[in-house]
PDB file of C-alpha atoms in Angstrom:
ATOM      1  CA  ALA A   1     -20.711 -13.210 -22.033  1.00  0.00           C
ATOM      2  CA  LEU A   2     -21.078 -11.319 -25.168  1.00  0.00           C
ATOM      3  CA  GLN A   3     -24.738 -11.544 -25.263  1.00  0.00           C
ATOM      4  CA  GLY A   4     -24.372 -10.105 -21.569  1.00  0.00           C
ATOM      5  CA  ARG A   5     -22.001  -7.019 -22.269  1.00  0.00           C
ATOM      6  CA  HIS A   6     -24.273  -6.478 -25.378  1.00  0.00           C
ATOM      7  CA  THR A   7     -27.499  -6.280 -22.872  1.00  0.00           C
ATOM      8  CA  ASP A   8     -25.408  -3.966 -20.274  1.00  0.00           C
ATOM      9  CA  LEU A   9     -24.341  -1.721 -23.516  1.00  0.00           C
ATOM     10  CA  SER A  10     -27.797  -1.536 -24.520  1.00  0.00           C
ATOM     11  CA  GLU A  11     -29.551  -0.848 -21.001  1.00  0.00           C
ATOM     12  CA  ALA A  12     -26.591   1.883 -20.862  1.00  0.00           C
ATOM     13  CA  LEU A  13     -27.486   3.222 -23.872  1.00  0.00           C
ATOM     14  CA  SER A  14     -31.275   3.375 -22.849  1.00  0.00           C
ATOM     15  CA  ASP A  15     -30.855   5.063 -19.797  1.00  0.00           C
ATOM     16  CA  GLU A  16     -28.539   7.812 -21.541  1.00  0.00           C
ATOM     17  CA  MET A  17     -31.198   8.543 -24.221  1.00  0.00           C
ATOM     18  CA  LEU A  18     -34.100   8.893 -21.556  1.00  0.00           C
ATOM     19  CA  ARG A  19     -31.587  11.111 -19.703  1.00  0.00           C
ATOM     20  CA  ARG A  20     -31.359  13.155 -22.711  1.00  0.00           C
ATOM     21  CA  HIS A  21     -34.832  13.256 -23.875  1.00  0.00           C
ATOM     22  CA  SER A  22     -35.879  14.224 -20.412  1.00  0.00           C
ATOM     23  CA  LEU A  23     -33.317  17.182 -20.289  1.00  0.00           C
ATOM     24  CA  ALA A  24     -34.684  18.014 -23.742  1.00  0.00           C
ATOM     25  CA  SER A  25     -38.272  18.044 -22.830  1.00  0.00           C
ATOM     26  CA  MET A  26     -37.964  20.196 -19.651  1.00  0.00           C
ATOM     27  CA  ASP A  27     -38.462  24.105 -20.233  1.00  0.00           C
ATOM     28  CA  LYS A  28     -35.116  26.212 -19.739  1.00  0.00           C
ATOM     29  CA  GLY A  29     -35.165  27.164 -15.878  1.00  0.00           C
ATOM     30  CA  SER A  30     -35.679  23.148 -15.068  1.00  0.00           C
ATOM     31  CA  ARG A  31     -32.806  22.452 -17.337  1.00  0.00           C
ATOM     32  CA  ALA A  32     -30.742  25.137 -15.364  1.00  0.00           C
ATOM     33  CA  MET A  33     -32.001  23.912 -11.960  1.00  0.00           C
ATOM     34  CA  ALA A  34     -30.729  20.309 -13.513  1.00  0.00           C
ATOM     35  CA  ALA A  35     -27.224  21.386 -14.240  1.00  0.00           C
ATOM     36  CA  ALA A  36     -26.822  23.157 -11.325  1.00  0.00           C
ATOM     37  CA  ALA A  37     -28.041  19.780  -9.419  1.00  0.00           C
ATOM     38  CA  ALA A  38     -25.511  17.423 -11.243  1.00  0.00           C
ATOM     39  CA  LYS A  39     -22.771  20.449 -10.653  1.00  0.00           C
ATOM     40  CA  ASP A  40     -23.310  20.167  -6.802  1.00  0.00           C
ATOM     41  CA  ARG A  41     -23.336  16.231  -7.125  1.00  0.00           C
ATOM     42  CA  LYS A  42     -20.057  16.576  -8.671  1.00  0.00           C
ATOM     43  CA  LYS A  43     -18.848  19.078  -5.787  1.00  0.00           C
ATOM     44  CA  LYS A  44     -19.752  16.255  -3.350  1.00  0.00           C
ATOM     45  CA  GLU A  45     -17.923  13.598  -5.032  1.00  0.00           C
ATOM     46  CA  ILE A  46     -14.801  15.541  -5.454  1.00  0.00           C
ATOM     47  CA  SER A  47     -15.249  16.711  -1.532  1.00  0.00           C
ATOM     48  CA  ARG A  48     -15.835  13.209  -0.407  1.00  0.00           C
ATOM     49  CA  SER A  49     -12.635  11.833  -2.517  1.00  0.00           C
ATOM     50  CA  ALA A  50     -10.798  14.553  -0.880  1.00  0.00           C
ATOM     51  CA  GLN A  51     -11.730  13.426   2.334  1.00  0.00           C
ATOM     52  CA  ALA A  52     -10.787   9.853   1.693  1.00  0.00           C
ATOM     53  CA  LYS A  53      -8.896   7.972   4.303  1.00  0.00           C
ATOM     54  CA  VAL A  54      -4.984   7.907   3.779  1.00  0.00           C
ATOM     55  CA  GLU A  55      -3.758   4.540   3.740  1.00  0.00           C
ATOM     56  CA  THR A  56      -0.802   3.347   5.799  1.00  0.00           C
ATOM     57  CA  ALA A  57       1.769   0.602   4.383  1.00  0.00           C
ATOM     58  CA  VAL A  58       4.707  -0.638   6.113  1.00  0.00           C
ATOM     59  CA  ILE A  59       7.578  -2.054   4.064  1.00  0.00           C
ATOM     60  CA  THR A  60      10.670  -3.902   5.359  1.00  0.00           C
ATOM     61  CA  GLY A  61      13.986  -4.226   3.089  1.00  0.00           C
ATOM     62  CA  ALA A  62      12.896  -0.542   1.912  1.00  0.00           C
ATOM     63  CA  GLY A  63      16.892  -0.004   1.220  1.00  0.00           C
ATOM     64  CA  ASP A  64      17.077  -1.071  -2.315  1.00  0.00           C
ATOM     65  CA  GLY A  65      15.388  -3.192  -5.087  1.00  0.00           C
ATOM     66  CA  ILE A  66      12.022  -4.215  -4.778  1.00  0.00           C
ATOM     67  CA  GLY A  67      11.310  -2.433  -1.417  1.00  0.00           C
ATOM     68  CA  ARG A  68      12.890   0.945  -2.647  1.00  0.00           C
ATOM     69  CA  ALA A  69      10.601  -0.110  -5.822  1.00  0.00           C
ATOM     70  CA  LEU A  70       7.485  -0.439  -3.584  1.00  0.00           C
ATOM     71  CA  ALA A  71       8.228   2.621  -1.615  1.00  0.00           C
ATOM     72  CA  LEU A  72       8.573   4.731  -4.702  1.00  0.00           C
ATOM     73  CA  ASN A  73       5.256   3.276  -6.242  1.00  0.00           C
ATOM     74  CA  LEU A  74       3.117   4.079  -3.212  1.00  0.00           C
ATOM     75  CA  ASN A  75       4.585   7.512  -2.431  1.00  0.00           C
ATOM     76  CA  ALA A  76       3.324   8.146  -6.101  1.00  0.00           C
ATOM     77  CA  ARG A  77      -0.182   7.073  -4.820  1.00  0.00           C
ATOM     78  CA  GLY A  78      -0.011   9.355  -2.043  1.00  0.00           C
ATOM     79  CA  ILE A  79       0.389   6.247   0.476  1.00  0.00           C
ATOM     80  CA  ASN A  80       1.909   7.364   4.376  1.00  0.00           C
ATOM     81  CA  ILE A  81       4.907   4.808   4.462  1.00  0.00           C
ATOM     82  CA  TYR A  82       6.591   3.154   7.179  1.00  0.00           C
ATOM     83  CA  MET A  83       9.687   1.737   5.986  1.00  0.00           C
ATOM     84  CA  CYS A  84      12.776   0.049   7.545  1.00  0.00           C
ATOM     85  CA  ASP A  85      16.085  -1.482   6.285  1.00  0.00           C
ATOM     86  CA  ILE A  86      19.204  -2.752   8.077  1.00  0.00           C
ATOM     87  CA  SER A  87      21.392  -0.248   6.068  1.00  0.00           C
ATOM     88  CA  PRO A  88      21.101   3.357   7.777  1.00  0.00           C
ATOM     89  CA  GLU A  89      22.868   4.163   4.198  1.00  0.00           C
ATOM     90  CA  ARG A  90      20.545   2.463   1.785  1.00  0.00           C
ATOM     91  CA  LEU A  91      17.549   3.642   3.505  1.00  0.00           C
ATOM     92  CA  ALA A  92      18.476   7.479   3.767  1.00  0.00           C
ATOM     93  CA  GLU A  93      19.130   6.840  -0.304  1.00  0.00           C
ATOM     94  CA  THR A  94      15.515   5.613  -0.878  1.00  0.00           C
ATOM     95  CA  GLU A  95      14.001   8.083   1.628  1.00  0.00           C
ATOM     96  CA  ALA A  96      15.795  11.171  -0.645  1.00  0.00           C
ATOM     97  CA  LEU A  97      14.180   9.750  -3.716  1.00  0.00           C
ATOM     98  CA  LEU A  98      10.545  10.247  -2.080  1.00  0.00           C
ATOM     99  CA  ASN A  99       8.713  13.301  -2.261  1.00  0.00           C
ATOM    100  CA  SER A 100       7.479  13.993   1.082  1.00  0.00           C
ATOM    101  CA  SER A 101       4.646  16.462  -0.280  1.00  0.00           C
ATOM    102  CA  LEU A 102       2.772  13.240  -1.550  1.00  0.00           C
ATOM    103  CA  SER A 103       2.715  11.547   1.569  1.00  0.00           C
ATOM    104  CA  SER A 104       4.375  11.398   4.851  1.00  0.00           C
ATOM    105  CA  VAL A 105       7.637   8.625   5.286  1.00  0.00           C
ATOM    106  CA  SER A 106       9.306   7.409   7.945  1.00  0.00           C
ATOM    107  CA  THR A 107      12.503   5.582   8.332  1.00  0.00           C
ATOM    108  CA  ALA A 108      13.645   3.135  11.062  1.00  0.00           C
ATOM    109  CA  ILE A 109      16.788   0.823  11.498  1.00  0.00           C
ATOM    110  CA  VAL A 110      15.274  -3.003  11.870  1.00  0.00           C
ATOM    111  CA  ASP A 111      17.226  -5.719  11.633  1.00  0.00           C
ATOM    112  CA  CYS A 112      14.423  -8.573  10.537  1.00  0.00           C
ATOM    113  CA  GLY A 113      16.577 -11.236  11.269  1.00  0.00           C
ATOM    114  CA  LYS A 114      16.242 -10.338  15.426  1.00  0.00           C
ATOM    115  CA  ARG A 115      12.721 -11.042  16.773  1.00  0.00           C
ATOM    116  CA  GLU A 116      12.987  -8.205  19.470  1.00  0.00           C
ATOM    117  CA  SER A 117      13.592  -5.593  16.542  1.00  0.00           C
ATOM    118  CA  ILE A 118      10.798  -6.232  14.853  1.00  0.00           C
ATOM    119  CA  GLU A 119       8.676  -6.353  18.112  1.00  0.00           C
ATOM    120  CA  LYS A 120      10.392  -2.832  19.340  1.00  0.00           C
ATOM    121  CA  TRP A 121       9.403  -1.108  15.667  1.00  0.00           C
ATOM    122  CA  ALA A 122       5.817  -2.273  15.500  1.00  0.00           C
ATOM    123  CA  PRO A 123       4.400  -0.449  18.935  1.00  0.00           C
ATOM    124  CA  GLU A 124       6.373   2.488  17.647  1.00  0.00           C
ATOM    125  CA  ILE A 125       4.266   3.050  14.590  1.00  0.00           C
ATOM    126  CA  ALA A 126       1.271   1.960  16.803  1.00  0.00           C
ATOM    127  CA  THR A 127       1.598   4.982  18.574  1.00  0.00           C
ATOM    128  CA  GLU A 128       1.518   7.072  15.358  1.00  0.00           C
ATOM    129  CA  VAL A 129      -1.532   5.285  13.788  1.00  0.00           C
ATOM    130  CA  THR A 130      -4.300   3.390  14.644  1.00  0.00           C
ATOM    131  CA  THR A 131      -4.452   0.966  11.458  1.00  0.00           C
ATOM    132  CA  VAL A 132      -2.169  -0.154   8.607  1.00  0.00           C
ATOM    133  CA  GLU A 133      -3.459  -1.123   5.495  1.00  0.00           C
ATOM    134  CA  PHE A 134      -0.781  -2.671   3.851  1.00  0.00           C
ATOM    135  CA  LEU A 135       2.600  -4.747   5.151  1.00  0.00           C
ATOM    136  CA  PHE A 136       5.046  -5.570   2.926  1.00  0.00           C
ATOM    137  CA  ASN A 137       7.565  -8.081   4.403  1.00  0.00           C
ATOM    138  CA  ASN A 138      10.149  -7.493   1.555  1.00  0.00           C
ATOM    139  CA  ALA A 139      13.539  -7.960   3.696  1.00  0.00           C
ATOM    140  CA  GLY A 140      15.340 -11.139   2.302  1.00  0.00           C
ATOM    141  CA  VAL A 141      18.992 -12.567   1.759  1.00  0.00           C
ATOM    142  CA  GLY A 142      20.528 -15.132  -0.363  1.00  0.00           C
ATOM    143  CA  TYR A 143      22.852 -17.591   0.213  1.00  0.00           C
ATOM    144  CA  ALA A 144      24.822 -19.756  -1.718  1.00  0.00           C
ATOM    145  CA  SER A 145      27.379 -22.169  -0.925  1.00  0.00           C
ATOM    146  CA  GLU A 146      28.144 -26.111  -1.966  1.00  0.00           C
ATOM    147  CA  PHE A 147      26.329 -27.815   1.130  1.00  0.00           C
ATOM    148  CA  ARG A 148      29.281 -29.702   2.047  1.00  0.00           C
ATOM    149  CA  ASN A 149      31.005 -26.325   2.459  1.00  0.00           C
ATOM    150  CA  ALA A 150      27.843 -24.779   3.786  1.00  0.00           C
ATOM    151  CA  ASP A 151      28.284 -22.790   7.385  1.00  0.00           C
ATOM    152  CA  LEU A 152      24.934 -23.870   9.291  1.00  0.00           C
ATOM    153  CA  ASP A 153      25.096 -20.264  10.932  1.00  0.00           C
ATOM    154  CA  ASN A 154      24.424 -18.934   7.320  1.00  0.00           C
ATOM    155  CA  PHE A 155      21.411 -20.997   7.140  1.00  0.00           C
ATOM    156  CA  GLU A 156      20.215 -19.548  10.496  1.00  0.00           C
ATOM    157  CA  TRP A 157      20.623 -16.182   9.593  1.00  0.00           C
ATOM    158  CA  LEU A 158      19.011 -16.582   6.268  1.00  0.00           C
ATOM    159  CA  MET A 159      16.048 -18.571   8.173  1.00  0.00           C
ATOM    160  CA  ASN A 160      15.690 -16.000  10.566  1.00  0.00           C
ATOM    161  CA  ILE A 161      15.212 -12.958   8.004  1.00  0.00           C
ATOM    162  CA  ASN A 162      13.310 -14.851   4.967  1.00  0.00           C
ATOM    163  CA  TYR A 163      11.091 -16.699   7.080  1.00  0.00           C
ATOM    164  CA  TRP A 164      11.002 -15.671  11.195  1.00  0.00           C
ATOM    165  CA  GLY A 165      11.368 -12.384   9.874  1.00  0.00           C
ATOM    166  CA  VAL A 166       8.088 -12.558   7.882  1.00  0.00           C
ATOM    167  CA  VAL A 167       6.274 -14.399  10.737  1.00  0.00           C
ATOM    168  CA  TRP A 168       7.393 -12.005  13.447  1.00  0.00           C
ATOM    169  CA  SER A 169       6.814  -8.932  11.497  1.00  0.00           C
ATOM    170  CA  THR A 170       3.302 -10.211  10.147  1.00  0.00           C
ATOM    171  CA  LYS A 171       2.340 -11.096  13.843  1.00  0.00           C
ATOM    172  CA  ALA A 172       3.555  -7.560  15.472  1.00  0.00           C
ATOM    173  CA  PHE A 173       1.626  -5.682  12.387  1.00  0.00           C
ATOM    174  CA  LEU A 174      -1.356  -7.833  12.983  1.00  0.00           C
ATOM    175  CA  PRO A 175      -3.269  -5.370  15.394  1.00  0.00           C
ATOM    176  CA  LEU A 176      -2.676  -2.735  12.811  1.00  0.00           C
ATOM    177  CA  LEU A 177      -3.624  -4.533  10.284  1.00  0.00           C
ATOM    178  CA  GLU A 178      -6.823  -5.713  11.845  1.00  0.00           C
ATOM    179  CA  ALA A 179      -7.843  -2.574  13.039  1.00  0.00           C
TER     180      ALA A 179
END
């Protein structure tokens, strides 16, 4: 592996030396034309990157914790965000932390433990965008109890959010992810 890197480095140095030699052997007018062409290529590269497609992310459970951290990170990267949470207050707190000049931010109150809530949200997003690059199924809950005292309704609630919520959300957003 070290030998391969050495070869690559040697080739890169050889290419750079050849480029410098070519520039040095040019007359003043040719060097100016080469410099202008290089400057033009640089402008085109910058223009292409400025026209780069803006990416879109969907985050469930964005009201706090990892979901909030994801929203902050993606916002800083200029990725448009659709985020949801079951708590309007926590979601508003996250939204207030984001810089709307860096990316667009859309919020929705969604209960990821209810299939119909997720299946209503995904088509709403599809009316605004044609593709989603990232889906963060982040909504999740915990439950702790001695098993003998555990309420089965709590286990069902936990599974609806932590398991089925991921399945329902992935299925609902799959057309946008595949677009």
